[in-house]
Coordinates of C-alpha atoms and ligand atoms in Angstrom, one line a residue:
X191 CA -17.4 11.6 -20.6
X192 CA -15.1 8.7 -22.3
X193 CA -16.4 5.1 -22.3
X194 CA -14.3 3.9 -19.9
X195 CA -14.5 5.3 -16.6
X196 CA -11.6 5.0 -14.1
X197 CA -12.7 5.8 -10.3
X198 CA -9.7 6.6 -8.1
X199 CA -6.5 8.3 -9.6
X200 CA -4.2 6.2 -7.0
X201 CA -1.4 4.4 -8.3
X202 CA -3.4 1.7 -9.3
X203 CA -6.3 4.0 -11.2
X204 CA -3.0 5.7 -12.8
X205 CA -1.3 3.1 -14.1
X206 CA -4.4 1.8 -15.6
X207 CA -5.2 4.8 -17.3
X208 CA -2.0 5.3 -18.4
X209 CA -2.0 1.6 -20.0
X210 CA -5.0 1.9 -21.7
X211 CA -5.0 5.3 -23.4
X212 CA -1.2 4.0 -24.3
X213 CA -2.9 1.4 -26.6
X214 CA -5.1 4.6 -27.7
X215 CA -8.4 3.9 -25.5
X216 CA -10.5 7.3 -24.7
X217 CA -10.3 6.7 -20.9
X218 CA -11.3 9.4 -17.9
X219 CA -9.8 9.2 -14.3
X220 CA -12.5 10.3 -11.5
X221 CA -10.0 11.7 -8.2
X222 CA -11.9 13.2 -5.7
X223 CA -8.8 15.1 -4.5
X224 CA -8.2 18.3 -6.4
X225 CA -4.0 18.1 -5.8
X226 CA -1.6 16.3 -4.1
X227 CA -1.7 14.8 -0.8
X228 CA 0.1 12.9 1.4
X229 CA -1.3 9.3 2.3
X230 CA -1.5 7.1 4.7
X231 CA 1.7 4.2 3.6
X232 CA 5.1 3.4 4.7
X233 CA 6.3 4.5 1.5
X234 CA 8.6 1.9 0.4
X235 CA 8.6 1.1 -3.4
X236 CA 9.6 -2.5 -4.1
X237 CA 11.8 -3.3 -7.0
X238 CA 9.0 -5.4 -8.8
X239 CA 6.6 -2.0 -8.3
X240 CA 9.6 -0.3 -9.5
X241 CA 9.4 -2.8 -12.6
X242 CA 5.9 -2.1 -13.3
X243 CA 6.7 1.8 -13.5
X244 CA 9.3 1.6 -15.6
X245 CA 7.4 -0.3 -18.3
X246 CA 4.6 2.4 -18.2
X247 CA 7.5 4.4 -19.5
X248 CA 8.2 6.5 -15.6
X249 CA 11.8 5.6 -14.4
X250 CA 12.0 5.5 -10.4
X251 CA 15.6 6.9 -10.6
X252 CA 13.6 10.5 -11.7
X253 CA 11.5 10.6 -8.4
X254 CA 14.8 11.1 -6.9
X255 CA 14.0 8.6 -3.6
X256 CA 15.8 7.4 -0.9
X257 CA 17.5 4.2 -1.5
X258 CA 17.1 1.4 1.0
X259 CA 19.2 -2.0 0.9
X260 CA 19.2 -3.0 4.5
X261 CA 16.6 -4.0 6.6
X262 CA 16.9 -3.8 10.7
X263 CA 14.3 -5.6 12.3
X264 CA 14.0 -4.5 15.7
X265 CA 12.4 -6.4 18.9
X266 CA 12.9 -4.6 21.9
X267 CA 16.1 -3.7 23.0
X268 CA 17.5 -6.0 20.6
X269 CA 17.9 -5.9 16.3
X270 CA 18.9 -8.0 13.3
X271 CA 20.8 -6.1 10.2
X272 CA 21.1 -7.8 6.9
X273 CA 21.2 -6.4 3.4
X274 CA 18.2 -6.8 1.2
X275 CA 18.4 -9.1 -1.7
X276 CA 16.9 -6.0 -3.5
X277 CA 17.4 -2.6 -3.6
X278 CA 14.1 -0.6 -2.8
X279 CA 13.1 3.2 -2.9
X280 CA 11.5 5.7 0.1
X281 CA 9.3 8.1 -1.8
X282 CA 6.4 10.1 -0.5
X283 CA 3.0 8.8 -2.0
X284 CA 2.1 12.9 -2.6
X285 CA 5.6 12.9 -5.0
X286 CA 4.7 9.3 -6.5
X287 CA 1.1 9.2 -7.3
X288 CA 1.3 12.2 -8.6
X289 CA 4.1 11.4 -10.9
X290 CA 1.8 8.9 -11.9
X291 CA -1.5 10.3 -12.7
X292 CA 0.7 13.4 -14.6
X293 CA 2.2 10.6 -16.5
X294 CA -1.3 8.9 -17.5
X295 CA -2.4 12.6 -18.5
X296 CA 0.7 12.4 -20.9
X297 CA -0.2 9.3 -21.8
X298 CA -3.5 10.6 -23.0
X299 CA -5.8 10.1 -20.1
X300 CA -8.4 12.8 -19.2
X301 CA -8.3 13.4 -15.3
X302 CA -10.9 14.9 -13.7
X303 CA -10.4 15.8 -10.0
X304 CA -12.2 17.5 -7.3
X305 CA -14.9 15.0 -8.2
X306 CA -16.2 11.9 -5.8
X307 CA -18.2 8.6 -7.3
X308 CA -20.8 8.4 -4.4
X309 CA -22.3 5.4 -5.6
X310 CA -22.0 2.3 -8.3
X311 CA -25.1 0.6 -9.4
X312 CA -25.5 -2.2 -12.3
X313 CA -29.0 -2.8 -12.3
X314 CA -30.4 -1.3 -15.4
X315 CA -26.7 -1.4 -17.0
X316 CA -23.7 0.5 -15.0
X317 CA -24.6 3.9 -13.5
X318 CA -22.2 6.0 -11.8
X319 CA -23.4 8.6 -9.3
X320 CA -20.6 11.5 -9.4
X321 CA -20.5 14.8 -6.9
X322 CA -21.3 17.8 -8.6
X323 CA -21.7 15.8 -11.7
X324 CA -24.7 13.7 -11.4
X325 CA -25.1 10.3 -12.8
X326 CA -23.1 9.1 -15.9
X327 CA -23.1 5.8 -17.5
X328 CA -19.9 4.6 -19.0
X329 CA -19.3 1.3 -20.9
X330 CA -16.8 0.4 -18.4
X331 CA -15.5 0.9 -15.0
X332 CA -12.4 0.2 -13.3
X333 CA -12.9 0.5 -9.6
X334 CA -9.8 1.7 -8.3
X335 CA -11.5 3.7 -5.2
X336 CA -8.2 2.0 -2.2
X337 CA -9.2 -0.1 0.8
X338 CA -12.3 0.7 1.3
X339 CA -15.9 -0.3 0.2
X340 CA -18.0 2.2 -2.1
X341 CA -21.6 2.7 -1.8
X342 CA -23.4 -0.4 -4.2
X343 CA -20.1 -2.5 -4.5
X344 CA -20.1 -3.9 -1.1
X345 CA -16.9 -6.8 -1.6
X346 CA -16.8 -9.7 1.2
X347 CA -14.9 -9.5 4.6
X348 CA -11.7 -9.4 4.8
X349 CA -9.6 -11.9 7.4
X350 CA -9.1 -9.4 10.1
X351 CA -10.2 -6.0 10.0
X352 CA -9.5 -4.5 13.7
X353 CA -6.3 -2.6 12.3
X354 CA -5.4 1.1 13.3
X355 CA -2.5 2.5 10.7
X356 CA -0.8 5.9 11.6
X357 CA 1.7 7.7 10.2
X358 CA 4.0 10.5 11.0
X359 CA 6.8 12.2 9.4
X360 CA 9.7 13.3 11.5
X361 CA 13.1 15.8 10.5
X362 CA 15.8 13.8 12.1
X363 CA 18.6 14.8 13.8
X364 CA 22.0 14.4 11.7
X365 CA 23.5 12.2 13.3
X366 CA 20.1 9.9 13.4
X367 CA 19.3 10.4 9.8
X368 CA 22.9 9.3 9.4
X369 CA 22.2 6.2 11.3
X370 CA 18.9 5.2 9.2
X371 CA 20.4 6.5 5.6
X372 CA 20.3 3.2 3.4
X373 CA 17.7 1.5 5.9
X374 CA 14.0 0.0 6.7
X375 CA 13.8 -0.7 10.5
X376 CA 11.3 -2.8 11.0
X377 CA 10.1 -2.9 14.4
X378 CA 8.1 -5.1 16.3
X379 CA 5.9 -4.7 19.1
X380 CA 3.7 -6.0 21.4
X381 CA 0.2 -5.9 19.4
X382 CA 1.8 -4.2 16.4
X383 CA 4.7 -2.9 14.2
X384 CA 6.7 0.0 12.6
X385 CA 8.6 1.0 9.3
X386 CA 10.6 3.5 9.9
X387 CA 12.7 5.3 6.6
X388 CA 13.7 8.1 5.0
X389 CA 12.0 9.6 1.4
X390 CA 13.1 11.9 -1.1
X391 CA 14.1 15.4 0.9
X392 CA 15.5 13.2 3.8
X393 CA 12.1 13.2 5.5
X394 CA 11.7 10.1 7.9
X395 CA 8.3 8.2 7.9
X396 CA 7.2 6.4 10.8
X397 CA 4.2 4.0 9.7
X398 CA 2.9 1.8 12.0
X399 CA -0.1 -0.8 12.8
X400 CA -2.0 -1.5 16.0
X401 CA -4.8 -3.6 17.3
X402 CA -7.7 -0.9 17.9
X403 CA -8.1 -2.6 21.7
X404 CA -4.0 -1.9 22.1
X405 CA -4.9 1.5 20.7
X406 CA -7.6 1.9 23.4
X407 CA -5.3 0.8 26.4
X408 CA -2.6 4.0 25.3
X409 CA -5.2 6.0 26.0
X410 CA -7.0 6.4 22.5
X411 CA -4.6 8.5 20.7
X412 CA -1.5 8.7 19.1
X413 CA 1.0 10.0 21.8
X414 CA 0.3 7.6 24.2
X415 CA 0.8 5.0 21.4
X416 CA 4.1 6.6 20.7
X417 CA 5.5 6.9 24.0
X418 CA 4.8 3.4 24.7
X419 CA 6.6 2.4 21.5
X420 CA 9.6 4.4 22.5
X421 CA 9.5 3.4 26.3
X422 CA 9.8 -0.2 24.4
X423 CA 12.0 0.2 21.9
X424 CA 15.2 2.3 22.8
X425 CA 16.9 1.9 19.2
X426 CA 13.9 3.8 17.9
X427 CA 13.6 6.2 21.0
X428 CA 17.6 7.2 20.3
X429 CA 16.6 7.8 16.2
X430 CA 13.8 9.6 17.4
X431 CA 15.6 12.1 19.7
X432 CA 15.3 15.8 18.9
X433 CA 13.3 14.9 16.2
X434 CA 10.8 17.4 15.0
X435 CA 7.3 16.4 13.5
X436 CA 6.2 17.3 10.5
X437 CA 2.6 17.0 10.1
X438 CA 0.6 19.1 12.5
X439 CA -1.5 15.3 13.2
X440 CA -0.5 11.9 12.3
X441 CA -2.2 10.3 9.1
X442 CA -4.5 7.3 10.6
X443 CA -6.6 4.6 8.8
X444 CA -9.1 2.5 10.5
X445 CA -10.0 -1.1 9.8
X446 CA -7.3 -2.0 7.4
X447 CA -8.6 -4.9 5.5
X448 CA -5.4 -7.3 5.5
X449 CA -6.1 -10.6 3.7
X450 CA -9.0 -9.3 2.0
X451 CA -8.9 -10.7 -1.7
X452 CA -11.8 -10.4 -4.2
X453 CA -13.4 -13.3 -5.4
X454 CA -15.8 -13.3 -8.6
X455 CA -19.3 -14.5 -8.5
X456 CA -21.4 -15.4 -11.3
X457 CA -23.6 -12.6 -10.6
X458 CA -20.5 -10.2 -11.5
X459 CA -20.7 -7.3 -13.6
X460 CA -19.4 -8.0 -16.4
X461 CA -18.3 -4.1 -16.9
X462 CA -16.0 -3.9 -13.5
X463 CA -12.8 -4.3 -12.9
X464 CA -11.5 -3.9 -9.5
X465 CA -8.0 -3.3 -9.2
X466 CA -5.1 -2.3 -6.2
X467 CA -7.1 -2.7 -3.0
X468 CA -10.1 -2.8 -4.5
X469 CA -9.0 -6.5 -5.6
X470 CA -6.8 -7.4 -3.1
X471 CA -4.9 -5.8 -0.1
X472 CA -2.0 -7.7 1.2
X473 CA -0.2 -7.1 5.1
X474 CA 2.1 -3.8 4.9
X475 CA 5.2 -4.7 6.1
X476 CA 5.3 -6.9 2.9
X477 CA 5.9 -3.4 1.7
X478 CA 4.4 -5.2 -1.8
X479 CA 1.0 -3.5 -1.7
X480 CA 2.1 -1.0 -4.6
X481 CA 3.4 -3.9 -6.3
X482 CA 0.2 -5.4 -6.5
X483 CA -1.8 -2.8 -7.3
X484 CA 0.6 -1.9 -10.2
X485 CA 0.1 -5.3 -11.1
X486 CA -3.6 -5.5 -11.4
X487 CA -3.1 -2.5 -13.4
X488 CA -0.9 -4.0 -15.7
X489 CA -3.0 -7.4 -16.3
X490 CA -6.3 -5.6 -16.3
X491 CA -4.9 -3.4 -19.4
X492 CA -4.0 -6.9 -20.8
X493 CA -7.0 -8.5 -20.3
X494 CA -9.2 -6.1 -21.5
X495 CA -7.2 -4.9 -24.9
X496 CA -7.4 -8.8 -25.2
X497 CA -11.2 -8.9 -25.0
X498 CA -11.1 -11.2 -22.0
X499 CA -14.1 -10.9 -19.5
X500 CA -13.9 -9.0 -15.9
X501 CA -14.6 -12.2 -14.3
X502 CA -11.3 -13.9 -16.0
X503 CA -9.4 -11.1 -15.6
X504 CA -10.7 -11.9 -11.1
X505 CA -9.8 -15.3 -11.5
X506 CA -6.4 -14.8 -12.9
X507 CA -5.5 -11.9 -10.5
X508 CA -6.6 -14.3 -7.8
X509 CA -4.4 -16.5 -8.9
X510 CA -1.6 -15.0 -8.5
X511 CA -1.7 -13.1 -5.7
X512 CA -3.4 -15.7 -3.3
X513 CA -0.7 -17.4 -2.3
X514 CA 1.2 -14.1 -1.8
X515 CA -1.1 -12.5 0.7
X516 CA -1.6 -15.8 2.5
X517 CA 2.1 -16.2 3.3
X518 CA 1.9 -12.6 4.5
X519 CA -0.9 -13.1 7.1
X520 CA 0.7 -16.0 8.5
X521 CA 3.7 -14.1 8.6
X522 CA 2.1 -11.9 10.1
X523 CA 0.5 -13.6 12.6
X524 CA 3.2 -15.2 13.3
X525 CA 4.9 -11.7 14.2
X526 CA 1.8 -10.8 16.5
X527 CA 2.0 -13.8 19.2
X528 CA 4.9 -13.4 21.6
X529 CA 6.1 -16.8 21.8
X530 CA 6.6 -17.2 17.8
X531 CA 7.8 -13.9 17.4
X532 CA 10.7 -14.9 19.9
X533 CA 11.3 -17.8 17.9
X534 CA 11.5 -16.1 14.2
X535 CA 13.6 -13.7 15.9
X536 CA 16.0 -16.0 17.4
X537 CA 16.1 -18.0 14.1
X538 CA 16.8 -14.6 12.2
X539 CA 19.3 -13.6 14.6
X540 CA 21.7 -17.3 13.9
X541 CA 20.6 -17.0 9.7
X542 CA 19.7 -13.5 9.2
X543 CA 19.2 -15.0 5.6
X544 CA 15.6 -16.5 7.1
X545 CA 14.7 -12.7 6.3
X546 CA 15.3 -12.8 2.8
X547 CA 13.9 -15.9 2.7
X548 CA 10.9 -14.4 4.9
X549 CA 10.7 -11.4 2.1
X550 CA 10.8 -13.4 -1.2
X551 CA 7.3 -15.0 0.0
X552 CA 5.6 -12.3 -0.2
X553 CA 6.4 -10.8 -3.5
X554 CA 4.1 -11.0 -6.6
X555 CA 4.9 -14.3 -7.8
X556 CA 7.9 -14.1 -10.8
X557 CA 6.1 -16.2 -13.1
X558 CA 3.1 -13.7 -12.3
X559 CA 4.9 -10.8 -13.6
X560 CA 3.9 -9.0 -16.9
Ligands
FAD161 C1 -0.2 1.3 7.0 C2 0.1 1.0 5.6 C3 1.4 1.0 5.1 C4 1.7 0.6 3.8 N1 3.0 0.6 3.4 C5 3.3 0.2 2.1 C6 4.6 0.2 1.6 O1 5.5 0.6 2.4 N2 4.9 -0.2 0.4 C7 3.8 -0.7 -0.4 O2 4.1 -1.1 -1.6 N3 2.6 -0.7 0.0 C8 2.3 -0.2 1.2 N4 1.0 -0.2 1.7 C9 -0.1 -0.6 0.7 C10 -0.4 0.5 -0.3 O3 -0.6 1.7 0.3 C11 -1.6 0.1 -1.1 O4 -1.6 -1.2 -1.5 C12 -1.8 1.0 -2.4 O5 -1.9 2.3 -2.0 C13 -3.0 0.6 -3.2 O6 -3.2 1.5 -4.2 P1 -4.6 1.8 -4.8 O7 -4.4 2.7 -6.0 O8 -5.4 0.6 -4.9 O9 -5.3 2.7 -3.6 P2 -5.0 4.1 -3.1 O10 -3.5 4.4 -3.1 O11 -5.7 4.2 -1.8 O12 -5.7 5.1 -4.1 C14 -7.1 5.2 -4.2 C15 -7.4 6.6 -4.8 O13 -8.8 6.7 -5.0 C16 -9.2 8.0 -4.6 N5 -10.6 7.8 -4.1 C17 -11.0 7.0 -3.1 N6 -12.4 7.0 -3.0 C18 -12.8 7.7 -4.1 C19 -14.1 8.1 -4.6 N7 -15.2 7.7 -4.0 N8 -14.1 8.8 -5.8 C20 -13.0 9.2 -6.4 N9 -11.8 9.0 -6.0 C21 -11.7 8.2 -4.8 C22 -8.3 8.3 -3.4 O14 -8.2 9.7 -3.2 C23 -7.0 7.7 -3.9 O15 -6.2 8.7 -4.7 C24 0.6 0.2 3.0 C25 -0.7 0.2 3.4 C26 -0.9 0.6 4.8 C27 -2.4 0.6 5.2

């Protein structure tokens, strides 16, 4: 087993591995899936993720996307369009992290899959418990395992964890997948909200986000979810219209961690790093989470071929992303209560430019950016 131990073979784990065996490092990914699969995301790549691919040496362009420049945010009956000050890409997370996990196995990176770390433990110096495998005991680990906690590496609370995700793709009707071509709608609803987009292959992804108690009141499940969001939402009840399902059940996620960032203690490991949503995980309709995780990626690989220490490496991640993932949970709480998400539609609707505005405050900071 190499050295350095990468858990998770997400984008984040990916583009770690890929950065550090680029500088020549014998580095091993740990996925516990043995192929592709799809994953739970709304599946917009931001142009700063899309930065952060290209200088890992992958071009977006070759994932052959969908390209969005136009957001509709939707309330009801009633929507907002305006063009984004960006351009962004709809790509499945099966085509995309795979892309980049292949590419970190070009870049060098040994990938092991198939394989589950069960546990972490540092007393005694870092020992990994592995499925199938046993216990090994690298030099390092980066602890790219997603949003949720792993056994010995328990991480804080997070600022509200009662979140329900689902998603479903859908094969639109022509004439709908004509009228969201180019497109994010972004709807909003009482106790919740949507994405809805195309990927690559014209497949449309509807993600969305509920309060469990909502959840409860539809009855538990996603069609009664659904039909409540159509019954409220007749723009996305037309797109939807003849529209065949793809997935046999919806993806769904259960206490999504928004707000959640990781702060270093003194007692710290000096042998971790945590990176994606391991280190932080920011509100989704940001559509920034990639961003971030590619991010960490890219400043852990810094900090470590510099020789700095895990706990800098925390502290300067915090740093930059804190004010980031604030802005988004007031944003989006701002979204949830009736009363101010009347107002921030109202506003958008005179200046659709306060979305733009409402969009650059939650992006990885420029003078972040590696
Ligand atoms: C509802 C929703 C919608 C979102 N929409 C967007 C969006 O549109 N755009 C955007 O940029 N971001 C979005 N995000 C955020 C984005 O999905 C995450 O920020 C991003 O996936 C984080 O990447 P990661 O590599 O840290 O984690 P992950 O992508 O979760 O990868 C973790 C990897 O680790 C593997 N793994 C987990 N546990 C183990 C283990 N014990 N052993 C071995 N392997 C393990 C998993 O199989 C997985 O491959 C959304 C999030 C949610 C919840």
């Amino acid at each position: 087993m190499s050295p350095i131990v990468i858990a998770g073979g997400g984008i984040a784990g990916a583009a770690v591995a890929a950065g550090l065996a680029r500088a020549g490092l014998d580095v091993t990914v740990i996925e516990r899936e043995t192929g592709p699969t799809d994953k739970i995301c709304g599946e917009f790549l931001s142009p700063e993720a899309q930065d952060y691919l290209g200088k890992l040496g992958l071009d977006p362009a070759d994932l052959r996307g969908h390209q969005i420049s136009e957001l509709a945010l939707v309330r009801g009956g009633d929507q907002i369009r305006t063009k984004l000050p960006f351009t962004g890409i709809g790509i499945s997370r099966r085509i995309l992290d795979e892309a980049v996990l292949t590419h970190a196995a070009h870049c060098g990176a040994h990938v092991l899959r198939g394989h589950r770390v069960i546990s972490v433990s540092t007393e005694g110096g870092l020992a990994i418990d592995l499925s199938g495998m046993g216990q090994i005991r690298p030099r390092n680990l980066f602890l790219a395992t997603g949003k949720h906690e792993l056994r010995g590496q328990s991480r804080g609370t997070a600022s509200r964890n009662d979140l329900v995700g689902f998603k479903m793709y859908f094969r639109l009707t022509p004439t709908s997948e004509a009228m969201l071509a180019g497109k994010i709608a972004l709807v909003l609803f009482r106790h919740g909200y949507a994405g809805f987009q195309l990927v690559e292959g014209r497949k449309a992804n509807l993600c969305l986000l509920t309060q469990r108690a909502h959840l409860q009141n539809m009855g538990g499940d996603w069609r009664g979810l659904l039909s409540d969001l159509l019954a409220q939402n007749p723009y996305l009840g037309q797109l939807l219209t003849g529209a065949a399902a793809l997935l046999e059940r919806p993806l769904t996620i259960y206490r999504v961690p928004y707000g959640y960032v990781y702060r270093p203690s003194p007692s710290d490991s000096a042998q971790i790093f945590r990176l994606g949503d391991q280190a932080a995980v920011i509100p989704s309709f940001t559509g920034d989470g990639m961003a971030i995780a590619l991010h960490s990626a890219a400043l852990a690989v810094s900090c470590f071929l510099a020789g700095e220490t895990a706990s800098a490496y925390h502290q300067r991640l915090s740093a930059d992303i804190s004010g980031q993932i604030k802005r988004a949970g007031q944003l989006y709480s701002f979204a949830q209560n009736g009363i101010t998400q009347m107002a921030f539609f109202g506003l958008a609707k005179l200046w659709p430019a306060t979305l733009s505005f409402a969009a650059s405050l939650t992006r990885v900071p420029l003078q972040a950016r590696l």
